[in-house]
mmCIF file of C-alpha atoms in Angstrom:
data_model
loop_
_atom_site.group_PDB
_atom_site.id
_atom_site.type_symbol
_atom_site.label_atom_id
_atom_site.label_comp_id
_atom_site.label_asym_id
_atom_site.label_seq_id
_atom_site.Cartn_x
_atom_site.Cartn_y
_atom_site.Cartn_z
ATOM 1 C CA MET A 1310 -11.716 -4.416 -31.102
ATOM 2 C CA THR A 1311 -13.085 -3.853 -27.113
ATOM 3 C CA ILE A 1312 -10.576 -2.430 -24.744
ATOM 4 C CA MET A 1313 -10.310 -5.751 -22.895
ATOM 5 C CA GLU A 1314 -9.585 -7.468 -26.400
ATOM 6 C CA LYS A 1315 -6.510 -4.976 -26.742
ATOM 7 C CA ILE A 1316 -5.551 -5.613 -23.239
ATOM 8 C CA TYR A 1317 -5.408 -9.623 -24.009
ATOM 9 C CA SER A 1318 -3.843 -8.697 -27.572
ATOM 10 C CA LYS A 1319 -0.840 -6.996 -25.554
ATOM 11 C CA TYR A 1320 -0.535 -9.397 -22.894
ATOM 12 C CA LYS A 1321 -0.464 -12.428 -25.733
ATOM 13 C CA GLN A 1322 2.295 -10.195 -27.492
ATOM 14 C CA ILE A 1323 4.577 -9.372 -24.095
ATOM 15 C CA LYS A 1324 3.990 -13.131 -23.057
ATOM 16 C CA SER A 1325 5.669 -14.114 -26.555
ATOM 17 C CA LYS A 1326 8.267 -12.047 -26.435
ATOM 18 C CA ILE A 1327 9.149 -13.392 -22.600
ATOM 19 C CA LYS A 1328 8.919 -16.878 -23.751
ATOM 20 C CA GLU A 1329 11.139 -16.257 -26.686
ATOM 21 C CA LYS A 1330 13.678 -14.589 -24.292
ATOM 22 C CA TYR A 1331 13.554 -17.226 -22.192
ATOM 23 C CA GLU A 1332 14.196 -20.078 -24.624
ATOM 24 C CA SER A 1333 17.170 -18.095 -25.924
ATOM 25 C CA LEU A 1334 18.853 -18.449 -22.138
ATOM 26 C CA THR A 1335 21.372 -20.759 -21.684
ATOM 27 C CA ILE A 1336 20.446 -24.491 -19.265
ATOM 28 C CA LEU A 1337 22.998 -22.594 -16.388
ATOM 29 C CA ASP A 1338 20.709 -19.501 -16.544
ATOM 30 C CA ARG A 1339 17.465 -21.476 -16.706
ATOM 31 C CA TYR A 1340 18.553 -23.804 -13.996
ATOM 32 C CA ILE A 1341 19.080 -20.773 -11.514
ATOM 33 C CA LEU A 1342 16.404 -18.595 -12.497
ATOM 34 C CA LYS A 1343 14.091 -21.630 -11.845
ATOM 35 C CA GLN A 1344 15.181 -22.100 -8.166
ATOM 36 C CA LEU A 1345 14.859 -18.069 -7.924
ATOM 37 C CA THR A 1346 11.628 -17.892 -9.452
ATOM 38 C CA ASP A 1347 10.477 -20.476 -6.787
ATOM 39 C CA VAL A 1348 11.945 -19.376 -3.756
ATOM 40 C CA PHE A 1349 10.959 -15.900 -4.545
ATOM 41 C CA THR A 1350 7.218 -16.672 -5.149
ATOM 42 C CA LEU A 1351 7.559 -18.639 -1.581
ATOM 43 C CA GLY A 1352 8.802 -15.503 -0.005
ATOM 44 C CA VAL A 1353 6.267 -12.954 -1.693
ATOM 45 C CA ILE A 1354 3.504 -15.461 0.278
ATOM 46 C CA ILE A 1355 5.437 -15.631 3.274
ATOM 47 C CA PHE A 1356 6.446 -11.631 3.727
ATOM 48 C CA THR A 1357 3.075 -10.728 2.330
ATOM 49 C CA SER A 1358 1.294 -12.722 4.859
ATOM 50 C CA ILE A 1359 3.120 -11.457 7.522
ATOM 51 C CA ILE A 1360 2.831 -7.784 6.697
ATOM 52 C CA PHE A 1361 -1.021 -8.595 6.441
ATOM 53 C CA ALA A 1362 -1.633 -10.565 9.687
ATOM 54 C CA SER A 1363 0.340 -7.590 11.282
ATOM 55 C CA GLU A 1364 -1.228 -4.584 10.011
ATOM 56 C CA THR A 1365 -3.937 -5.150 7.313
ATOM 57 C CA PHE A 1366 -5.762 -7.341 8.927
ATOM 58 C CA THR A 1367 -6.360 -5.630 12.262
ATOM 59 C CA GLN A 1368 -7.389 -2.346 9.916
ATOM 60 C CA LEU A 1369 -9.835 -4.662 8.141
ATOM 61 C CA ILE A 1370 -11.309 -5.449 11.840
ATOM 62 C CA LYS A 1371 -11.304 -2.042 13.204
ATOM 63 C CA GLN A 1372 -12.747 -0.880 10.045
ATOM 64 C CA ILE A 1373 -15.725 -3.210 10.092
ATOM 65 C CA SER A 1374 -16.308 -2.837 14.154
ATOM 66 C CA LEU A 1375 -15.603 1.361 13.777
ATOM 67 C CA TYR A 1376 -17.305 2.300 10.792
ATOM 68 C CA GLY A 1377 -19.667 -0.197 10.060
ATOM 69 C CA ILE A 1378 -18.012 -1.517 6.623
ATOM 70 C CA PRO A 1379 -19.280 -4.541 5.373
ATOM 71 C CA PHE A 1380 -17.203 -7.456 5.714
ATOM 72 C CA HIS A 1381 -17.036 -7.927 1.476
ATOM 73 C CA ILE A 1382 -16.231 -4.459 0.894
ATOM 74 C CA ALA A 1383 -13.092 -4.445 3.644
ATOM 75 C CA MET A 1384 -11.973 -7.039 2.160
ATOM 76 C CA MET A 1385 -11.949 -6.035 -1.317
ATOM 77 C CA MET A 1386 -10.235 -2.759 0.277
ATOM 78 C CA VAL A 1387 -7.436 -5.174 1.723
ATOM 79 C CA ILE A 1388 -7.193 -6.774 -1.947
ATOM 80 C CA LEU A 1389 -6.791 -3.195 -3.146
ATOM 81 C CA ASN A 1390 -4.047 -2.373 -0.787
ATOM 82 C CA LEU A 1391 -2.230 -5.278 -1.617
ATOM 83 C CA PRO A 1392 -0.034 -3.712 -4.350
ATOM 84 C CA GLN A 1393 1.473 -1.438 -1.506
ATOM 85 C CA VAL A 1394 2.107 -4.681 0.008
ATOM 86 C CA PHE A 1395 3.737 -6.262 -2.933
ATOM 87 C CA VAL A 1396 6.246 -3.006 -3.225
ATOM 88 C CA LEU A 1397 7.676 -3.834 0.553
ATOM 89 C CA THR A 1398 8.050 -7.725 -0.260
ATOM 90 C CA ILE A 1399 9.498 -7.632 -3.529
ATOM 91 C CA PRO A 1400 12.964 -6.563 -2.816
ATOM 92 C CA ILE A 1401 12.871 -9.067 0.832
ATOM 93 C CA SER A 1402 11.595 -11.574 -1.252
ATOM 94 C CA THR A 1403 14.491 -11.058 -4.181
ATOM 95 C CA LEU A 1404 17.111 -10.982 -1.026
ATOM 96 C CA PHE A 1405 15.574 -14.148 0.203
ATOM 97 C CA ALA A 1406 15.887 -15.632 -3.284
ATOM 98 C CA THR A 1407 19.363 -14.840 -4.182
ATOM 99 C CA VAL A 1408 20.764 -15.767 -0.415
ATOM 100 C CA MET A 1409 18.877 -19.099 -0.431
ATOM 101 C CA THR A 1410 19.755 -19.859 -4.330
ATOM 102 C CA VAL A 1411 23.343 -19.074 -3.896
ATOM 103 C CA ASN A 1412 23.826 -21.167 -0.430
ATOM 104 C CA ASP A 1413 22.064 -23.864 -1.518
ATOM 105 C CA LEU A 1414 24.606 -24.112 -4.750
ATOM 106 C CA SER A 1415 27.131 -23.601 -2.399
ATOM 107 C CA LEU A 1416 26.312 -26.203 0.073
ATOM 108 C CA LYS A 1417 25.687 -28.953 -3.210
ATOM 109 C CA SER A 1418 29.256 -28.077 -4.481
ATOM 110 C CA GLU A 1419 27.957 -27.154 -7.557
ATOM 111 C CA ILE A 1420 29.725 -23.266 -7.775
ATOM 112 C CA THR A 1421 32.679 -25.641 -6.984
ATOM 113 C CA ILE A 1422 32.097 -27.724 -10.077
ATOM 114 C CA PHE A 1423 31.367 -24.239 -11.902
ATOM 115 C CA LYS A 1424 34.684 -22.940 -11.127
ATOM 116 C CA ALA A 1425 36.226 -26.413 -12.362
ATOM 117 C CA CYS A 1426 34.493 -25.800 -15.409
ATOM 118 C CA GLY A 1427 35.811 -22.519 -15.914
ATOM 119 C CA ILE A 1428 32.266 -20.858 -14.668
ATOM 120 C CA GLY A 1429 33.033 -18.008 -12.554
ATOM 121 C CA ILE A 1430 31.301 -16.326 -9.663
ATOM 122 C CA ASN A 1431 30.311 -13.379 -12.079
ATOM 123 C CA ARG A 1432 28.822 -15.857 -14.567
ATOM 124 C CA VAL A 1433 26.829 -17.479 -11.768
ATOM 125 C CA ALA A 1434 25.484 -14.251 -10.412
ATOM 126 C CA LYS A 1435 24.544 -12.709 -14.179
ATOM 127 C CA PRO A 1436 21.066 -14.282 -14.254
ATOM 128 C CA ILE A 1437 20.365 -13.409 -10.440
ATOM 129 C CA PHE A 1438 21.547 -9.830 -11.492
ATOM 130 C CA GLY A 1439 19.196 -9.838 -14.154
ATOM 131 C CA PHE A 1440 16.228 -11.380 -12.008
ATOM 132 C CA ALA A 1441 16.838 -8.467 -9.645
ATOM 133 C CA LEU A 1442 16.756 -5.888 -12.292
ATOM 134 C CA ALA A 1443 13.750 -6.967 -13.456
ATOM 135 C CA MET A 1444 12.001 -7.071 -10.268
ATOM 136 C CA THR A 1445 13.396 -3.289 -9.426
ATOM 137 C CA LEU A 1446 11.545 -2.390 -12.754
ATOM 138 C CA VAL A 1447 8.454 -4.149 -11.818
ATOM 139 C CA SER A 1448 8.606 -2.679 -8.135
ATOM 140 C CA PHE A 1449 8.307 0.755 -9.709
ATOM 141 C CA PHE A 1450 5.722 -0.104 -12.148
ATOM 142 C CA ILE A 1451 3.428 -0.937 -9.281
ATOM 143 C CA ASN A 1452 4.555 1.987 -6.933
ATOM 144 C CA GLU A 1453 4.229 4.260 -9.942
ATOM 145 C CA PHE A 1454 1.108 3.178 -11.843
ATOM 146 C CA ILE A 1455 -0.747 0.598 -9.770
ATOM 147 C CA VAL A 1456 -0.856 1.716 -6.015
ATOM 148 C CA PRO A 1457 -2.088 5.113 -6.524
ATOM 149 C CA VAL A 1458 -4.741 4.045 -8.501
ATOM 150 C CA ALA A 1459 -5.443 1.391 -6.009
ATOM 151 C CA SER A 1460 -5.724 3.651 -3.208
ATOM 152 C CA VAL A 1461 -8.133 5.813 -5.005
ATOM 153 C CA GLN A 1462 -10.498 2.816 -5.468
ATOM 154 C CA SER A 1463 -10.026 1.641 -1.458
ATOM 155 C CA LYS A 1464 -10.984 4.868 -0.090
ATOM 156 C CA SER A 1465 -13.802 5.126 -2.881
ATOM 157 C CA LEU A 1466 -15.093 2.112 -1.667
ATOM 158 C CA ALA A 1467 -14.869 3.196 2.250
ATOM 159 C CA ILE A 1468 -16.256 6.617 1.238
ATOM 160 C CA TYR A 1469 -19.257 4.431 -0.581
ATOM 161 C CA SER A 1470 -19.633 2.142 2.328
ATOM 162 C CA LEU A 1471 -19.762 5.153 4.842
ATOM 163 C CA GLU A 1472 -22.265 7.030 3.065
ATOM 164 C CA GLN A 1473 -24.938 3.706 2.787
ATOM 165 C CA LYS A 1474 -24.440 2.278 5.664
ATOM 166 C CA HIS A 1475 -27.540 4.246 7.402
ATOM 167 C CA ILE A 1476 -29.853 3.075 4.655
ATOM 168 C CA PRO A 1477 -31.384 -0.279 5.032
ATOM 169 C CA GLU A 1478 -33.607 -1.362 1.967
ATOM 170 C CA ASN A 1479 -37.067 -1.652 1.938
ATOM 171 C CA LYS A 1480 -37.667 -1.564 5.834
ATOM 172 C CA MET A 1481 -40.235 0.526 7.747
ATOM 173 C CA ASN A 1482 -40.410 2.286 10.811
ATOM 174 C CA PHE A 1483 -37.112 1.491 11.667
ATOM 175 C CA THR A 1484 -33.968 3.165 13.918
ATOM 176 C CA VAL A 1485 -30.760 3.577 13.241
ATOM 177 C CA LYS A 1486 -27.811 3.980 15.909
ATOM 178 C CA ASP A 1487 -24.258 5.980 14.701
ATOM 179 C CA ILE A 1488 -22.134 4.859 17.524
ATOM 180 C CA ASP A 1489 -18.633 6.421 17.999
ATOM 181 C CA LYS A 1490 -15.254 4.592 18.774
ATOM 182 C CA ASP A 1491 -16.017 4.550 22.520
ATOM 183 C CA GLY A 1492 -19.533 3.042 22.154
ATOM 184 C CA GLN A 1493 -21.411 6.415 23.378
ATOM 185 C CA LEU A 1494 -24.358 7.306 20.852
ATOM 186 C CA LYS A 1495 -23.822 9.939 18.639
ATOM 187 C CA ARG A 1496 -27.214 10.148 16.097
ATOM 188 C CA LEU A 1497 -30.214 8.421 16.077
ATOM 189 C CA PHE A 1498 -32.008 8.208 12.758
ATOM 190 C CA TYR A 1499 -35.705 7.033 12.176
ATOM 191 C CA ALA A 1500 -37.230 6.588 8.767
ATOM 192 C CA GLN A 1501 -41.005 5.423 8.598
ATOM 193 C CA TRP A 1502 -39.698 3.398 5.500
ATOM 194 C CA CYS A 1503 -36.938 3.381 2.994
ATOM 195 C CA LYS A 1504 -37.485 3.082 -0.886
ATOM 196 C CA ASP A 1505 -34.887 3.324 -3.702
ATOM 197 C CA LYS A 1506 -32.012 4.433 -1.180
ATOM 198 C CA THR A 1507 -34.527 7.201 0.060
ATOM 199 C CA LEU A 1508 -35.435 7.615 3.578
ATOM 200 C CA ASN A 1509 -39.257 8.613 3.724
ATOM 201 C CA ASN A 1510 -40.799 11.332 6.734
ATOM 202 C CA VAL A 1511 -36.870 10.799 8.629
ATOM 203 C CA THR A 1512 -36.234 12.245 11.740
ATOM 204 C CA VAL A 1513 -32.466 12.660 12.891
ATOM 205 C CA ILE A 1514 -31.442 13.310 16.429
ATOM 206 C CA ASP A 1515 -27.661 14.485 16.175
ATOM 207 C CA ILE A 1516 -26.074 14.555 19.828
ATOM 208 C CA ALA A 1517 -22.661 14.584 18.848
ATOM 209 C CA ASN A 1518 -22.272 18.202 19.650
ATOM 210 C CA PRO A 1519 -21.678 18.329 23.459
ATOM 211 C CA LYS A 1520 -23.301 22.037 23.307
ATOM 212 C CA ASN A 1521 -26.351 21.359 21.489
ATOM 213 C CA ILE A 1522 -28.710 18.674 20.326
ATOM 214 C CA GLN A 1523 -30.058 19.245 16.878
ATOM 215 C CA ILE A 1524 -32.927 17.617 15.405
ATOM 216 C CA VAL A 1525 -33.912 17.425 11.569
ATOM 217 C CA GLN A 1526 -37.254 16.117 10.391
ATOM 218 C CA ALA A 1527 -37.809 16.269 6.416
ATOM 219 C CA LYS A 1528 -40.003 14.481 3.988
ATOM 220 C CA LYS A 1529 -37.312 12.688 2.374
ATOM 221 C CA GLY A 1530 -33.484 11.990 3.237
ATOM 222 C CA ARG A 1531 -30.426 10.319 1.444
ATOM 223 C CA THR A 1532 -26.783 10.610 1.008
ATOM 224 C CA SER A 1533 -24.767 12.452 -1.392
ATOM 225 C CA ASP A 1534 -21.237 13.413 -2.042
ATOM 226 C CA TYR A 1535 -21.454 16.435 0.485
ATOM 227 C CA GLY A 1536 -23.258 14.423 3.300
ATOM 228 C CA TRP A 1537 -26.884 13.631 3.645
ATOM 229 C CA LEU A 1538 -29.463 15.653 1.567
ATOM 230 C CA PHE A 1539 -32.867 16.065 3.053
ATOM 231 C CA GLU A 1540 -35.887 17.723 1.646
ATOM 232 C CA ASP A 1541 -39.307 19.477 3.038
ATOM 233 C CA GLY A 1542 -37.844 19.551 6.711
ATOM 234 C CA THR A 1543 -37.388 21.678 9.205
ATOM 235 C CA VAL A 1544 -34.086 21.895 11.644
ATOM 236 C CA TYR A 1545 -34.533 22.383 15.548
ATOM 237 C CA THR A 1546 -31.483 23.457 17.532
ATOM 238 C CA ILE A 1547 -31.947 22.626 21.250
ATOM 239 C CA SER A 1548 -29.647 23.519 24.337
ATOM 240 C CA LYS A 1549 -28.904 20.485 26.721
ATOM 241 C CA ASN A 1550 -31.632 22.169 29.179
ATOM 242 C CA GLY A 1551 -34.608 22.252 26.572
ATOM 243 C CA LYS A 1552 -34.061 25.600 25.339
ATOM 244 C CA ILE A 1553 -34.754 26.067 21.540
ATOM 245 C CA PHE A 1554 -31.807 28.080 20.092
ATOM 246 C CA ASN A 1555 -32.927 28.060 16.345
ATOM 247 C CA THR A 1556 -35.883 26.864 13.988
ATOM 248 C CA SER A 1557 -35.305 26.717 10.089
ATOM 249 C CA PHE A 1558 -37.233 25.565 7.183
ATOM 250 C CA PHE A 1559 -35.815 24.480 4.267
ATOM 251 C CA GLY A 1560 -36.628 23.097 0.759
ATOM 252 C CA GLU A 1561 -33.413 21.256 0.157
ATOM 253 C CA SER A 1562 -30.200 20.720 2.460
ATOM 254 C CA ASN A 1563 -26.971 19.010 2.895
ATOM 255 C CA VAL A 1564 -26.064 18.286 6.396
ATOM 256 C CA THR A 1565 -22.411 16.655 6.987
ATOM 257 C CA PHE A 1566 -23.344 13.872 9.242
ATOM 258 C CA GLY A 1567 -20.128 11.588 9.871
ATOM 259 C CA ILE A 1568 -18.353 13.326 7.117
ATOM 260 C CA GLY A 1569 -15.742 13.612 9.755
ATOM 261 C CA ASP A 1570 -15.182 9.669 9.983
ATOM 262 C CA VAL A 1571 -14.795 9.954 6.356
ATOM 263 C CA SER A 1572 -12.194 12.798 6.258
ATOM 264 C CA GLU A 1573 -10.298 11.316 9.060
ATOM 265 C CA MET A 1574 -10.459 7.808 7.269
ATOM 266 C CA VAL A 1575 -9.377 8.696 3.879
ATOM 267 C CA LYS A 1576 -7.573 12.076 4.340
ATOM 268 C CA GLU A 1577 -5.366 12.501 1.051
ATOM 269 C CA SER A 1578 -1.592 11.290 1.531
ATOM 270 C CA THR A 1579 1.154 11.810 -0.788
ATOM 271 C CA SER A 1580 1.100 7.595 -1.007
ATOM 272 C CA GLU A 1581 -1.617 8.467 -3.736
ATOM 273 C CA PHE A 1582 0.739 10.531 -6.143
ATOM 274 C CA ASN A 1583 3.328 8.836 -8.157
ATOM 275 C CA PHE A 1584 6.969 10.468 -8.624
ATOM 276 C CA PHE A 1585 5.743 12.787 -11.678
ATOM 277 C CA LYS A 1586 2.309 13.954 -9.864
ATOM 278 C CA LEU A 1587 4.217 14.631 -6.486
ATOM 279 C CA ALA A 1588 7.132 16.232 -7.881
ATOM 280 C CA ARG A 1589 4.323 18.837 -9.863
ATOM 281 C CA HIS A 1590 2.531 19.126 -6.353
ATOM 282 C CA ILE A 1591 5.840 20.255 -4.477
ATOM 283 C CA LYS A 1592 6.617 22.906 -6.914
ATOM 284 C CA LYS A 1593 3.256 23.852 -7.353
ATOM 285 C CA GLN A 1594 3.047 24.358 -3.297
ATOM 286 C CA LYS A 1595 6.523 25.027 -2.878
ATOM 287 C CA HIS A 1596 5.797 28.698 -1.228
ATOM 288 C CA THR A 1597 2.977 27.699 0.691
ATOM 289 C CA LEU A 1598 4.187 24.256 2.403
ATOM 290 C CA GLU A 1599 5.542 24.468 5.754
ATOM 291 C CA GLN A 1600 8.976 23.147 5.939
ATOM 292 C CA LYS A 1601 8.800 20.051 7.852
ATOM 293 C CA THR A 1602 5.874 19.294 5.518
ATOM 294 C CA LYS A 1603 8.113 20.196 2.473
ATOM 295 C CA LEU A 1604 11.228 17.969 3.517
ATOM 296 C CA GLU A 1605 8.100 14.736 4.288
ATOM 297 C CA TYR A 1606 7.211 14.892 0.717
ATOM 298 C CA GLN A 1607 10.713 15.716 -0.773
ATOM 299 C CA ILE A 1608 11.640 12.503 1.056
ATOM 300 C CA ASN A 1609 8.820 10.396 0.000
ATOM 301 C CA LEU A 1610 9.226 11.852 -3.757
ATOM 302 C CA PHE A 1611 13.076 10.404 -4.069
ATOM 303 C CA ASP A 1612 11.716 7.497 -2.031
ATOM 304 C CA LYS A 1613 9.484 6.369 -4.990
ATOM 305 C CA LEU A 1614 12.776 6.141 -6.977
ATOM 306 C CA ALA A 1615 15.102 4.387 -4.179
ATOM 307 C CA LEU A 1616 12.571 2.005 -2.503
ATOM 308 C CA PRO A 1617 12.694 -0.341 -5.851
ATOM 309 C CA ALA A 1618 16.501 0.161 -6.196
ATOM 310 C CA THR A 1619 16.904 -1.642 -3.240
ATOM 311 C CA THR A 1620 15.662 -5.095 -4.727
ATOM 312 C CA PHE A 1621 18.646 -4.837 -7.013
ATOM 313 C CA ALA A 1622 20.855 -3.683 -3.926
ATOM 314 C CA LEU A 1623 19.790 -6.603 -1.737
ATOM 315 C CA ALA A 1624 20.599 -9.006 -4.592
ATOM 316 C CA LEU A 1625 23.998 -7.265 -4.959
ATOM 317 C CA ILE A 1626 25.110 -8.250 -0.766
ATOM 318 C CA GLY A 1627 23.070 -11.253 -1.145
ATOM 319 C CA VAL A 1628 25.325 -13.136 -3.689
ATOM 320 C CA PRO A 1629 28.799 -13.049 -1.971
ATOM 321 C CA LEU A 1630 27.349 -13.422 1.737
ATOM 322 C CA ALA A 1631 25.331 -16.761 0.778
ATOM 323 C CA ILE A 1632 28.519 -18.151 -1.035
ATOM 324 C CA THR A 1633 29.175 -20.977 1.922
ATOM 325 C CA PRO A 1634 33.072 -21.815 3.516
ATOM 326 C CA PRO A 1635 34.033 -25.169 2.263
ATOM 327 C CA ARG A 1636 33.690 -26.374 5.941
ATOM 328 C CA VAL A 1637 30.042 -25.169 6.831
ATOM 329 C CA ARG A 1638 27.588 -27.644 5.970
ATOM 330 C CA TYR A 1639 24.345 -26.103 6.732
ATOM 331 C CA ASN A 1640 22.084 -23.446 4.948
ATOM 332 C CA ARG A 1641 22.849 -20.252 5.992
ATOM 333 C CA GLY A 1642 20.473 -18.459 3.834
ATOM 334 C CA PHE A 1643 17.718 -17.828 6.061
ATOM 335 C CA LEU A 1644 19.795 -16.071 8.576
ATOM 336 C CA PHE A 1645 21.598 -13.897 6.388
ATOM 337 C CA SER A 1646 18.433 -12.821 4.711
ATOM 338 C CA ILE A 1647 17.029 -11.601 8.313
ATOM 339 C CA LEU A 1648 19.895 -10.304 9.143
ATOM 340 C CA ILE A 1649 20.875 -7.895 6.233
ATOM 341 C CA ILE A 1650 16.777 -7.076 6.253
ATOM 342 C CA PHE A 1651 17.424 -5.897 10.260
ATOM 343 C CA ILE A 1652 20.271 -3.483 9.218
ATOM 344 C CA TYR A 1653 18.684 -2.379 6.163
ATOM 345 C CA TYR A 1654 15.617 -1.063 8.354
ATOM 346 C CA VAL A 1655 17.787 0.033 11.113
ATOM 347 C CA ILE A 1656 19.805 2.225 8.140
ATOM 348 C CA ARG A 1657 16.607 3.235 6.362
ATOM 349 C CA ALA A 1658 15.057 4.438 9.455
ATOM 350 C CA PHE A 1659 18.031 6.358 10.980
ATOM 351 C CA SER A 1660 18.303 8.065 7.595
ATOM 352 C CA LEU A 1661 14.959 8.919 7.295
ATOM 353 C CA ASN A 1662 14.968 10.732 10.109
ATOM 354 C CA LEU A 1663 17.824 12.463 9.732
ATOM 355 C CA GLY A 1664 15.711 13.566 6.469
ATOM 356 C CA GLU A 1665 12.460 14.469 8.607
ATOM 357 C CA THR A 1666 14.773 16.886 11.116
ATOM 358 C CA GLY A 1667 16.556 18.589 7.866
ATOM 359 C CA THR A 1668 20.340 17.239 8.817
ATOM 360 C CA ILE A 1669 20.699 15.775 5.678
ATOM 361 C CA HIS A 1670 19.505 16.323 1.813
ATOM 362 C CA PRO A 1671 15.965 14.727 1.438
ATOM 363 C CA MET A 1672 17.675 13.412 -1.642
ATOM 364 C CA PHE A 1673 20.400 11.234 0.411
ATOM 365 C CA ALA A 1674 18.230 10.460 3.054
ATOM 366 C CA ALA A 1675 16.308 8.653 1.110
ATOM 367 C CA TRP A 1676 19.417 6.844 -1.048
ATOM 368 C CA LEU A 1677 21.864 6.519 1.775
ATOM 369 C CA PRO A 1678 20.451 2.922 2.641
ATOM 370 C CA VAL A 1679 20.875 2.074 -1.176
ATOM 371 C CA ILE A 1680 24.198 3.224 -1.576
ATOM 372 C CA ILE A 1681 25.269 1.574 1.659
ATOM 373 C CA ILE A 1682 24.222 -1.521 1.046
ATOM 374 C CA SER A 1683 25.304 -1.499 -2.955
ATOM 375 C CA ALA A 1684 28.385 -0.148 -1.654
ATOM 376 C CA ILE A 1685 29.290 -3.150 1.203
ATOM 377 C CA GLY A 1686 27.832 -5.499 -1.653
ATOM 378 C CA ALA A 1687 30.250 -4.211 -4.535
ATOM 379 C CA TYR A 1688 33.297 -4.590 -2.493
ATOM 380 C CA LEU A 1689 32.161 -8.186 -1.138
ATOM 381 C CA PHE A 1690 31.148 -9.336 -4.574
ATOM 382 C CA HIS A 1691 34.635 -8.416 -6.170
ATOM 383 C CA LYS A 1692 36.545 -9.719 -3.466
ATOM 384 C CA LYS A 1693 34.833 -13.281 -3.851
ATOM 385 C CA ALA A 1694 34.618 -12.976 -7.255
ATOM 386 C CA TYR A 1695 37.858 -11.745 -8.723
ATOM 387 C CA LYS A 1696 40.287 -12.088 -5.543
ATOM 388 C CA ILE A 1697 39.289 -15.406 -3.989
#
């Protein structure tokens, strides 16, 4: 059995178990979950589109124009970055679905009918909290196992594109300009012909260094993992006034043209690590890391658990706030969703800032927004469900 067949077989087993579990639910649970999933799906589409339009699309245009990345590769990089966006949109969409669903039940007097039949708020909220818990686990799974792999693949595509952008296949007597972000010429490539991704009789004029000019002439040139690999050539280093500083011959030489751009664009970040890998990295480097960097890493570590847990916390506060008083006859769900999200991110920004400055412990900095939202939500839910 191939790997794909094993994956498909596992998928069918999971799908069958989910179907059996769903069929075992009561009519009430199915009714509420149907509304939740519909609004949740809409929320994921809306909020992912907003984040994509505001951040990812701008980054896409920058990569195409600044680094010369082909459009199809840039689109693949955007798709690979979507899991990271989903980690942010899942909690927001869960809150949106919770508030809109409960508010709709309240406006249609269905909650009043449930109460008349002996079904309390705590029973109505049961499938909502179950859904929120499931989304918490999904968010954690994506953040731990999919985001790191997708980030690495996205960066690999960037490196591949940057390495290949100067190699037009099957062309003769051509030149290629390498322009910086200010529109200034950095390098000029000339090749007599190109075959099998190899430049033949190539000349490179590098004027990126303000102090001197470097000219490379070689019989062959191609990209490698460490830059440009030239064979059988000569390197001339010339001052700006035309004086030759140095002349050297080589049989094979690596020249790091453009590697600076790659390192800036694809430099390593802790977002590439999952929780356990980052924990090991912090433990290994704890004596060499600067205090500020160490705090940032620790906050990032605890945030990998706190951010998925936000999903359940937002659902907990969303249920009591979405229950509309009898005299209110308009849907306040969307307004409450925006208000709760705004308050959450204000608390989060304030908490993370305190953690980065060392005022509070990194774990507390990551978990403080979740604790505050959960505490308020638990109080309001207890008041609505058991006291009113």
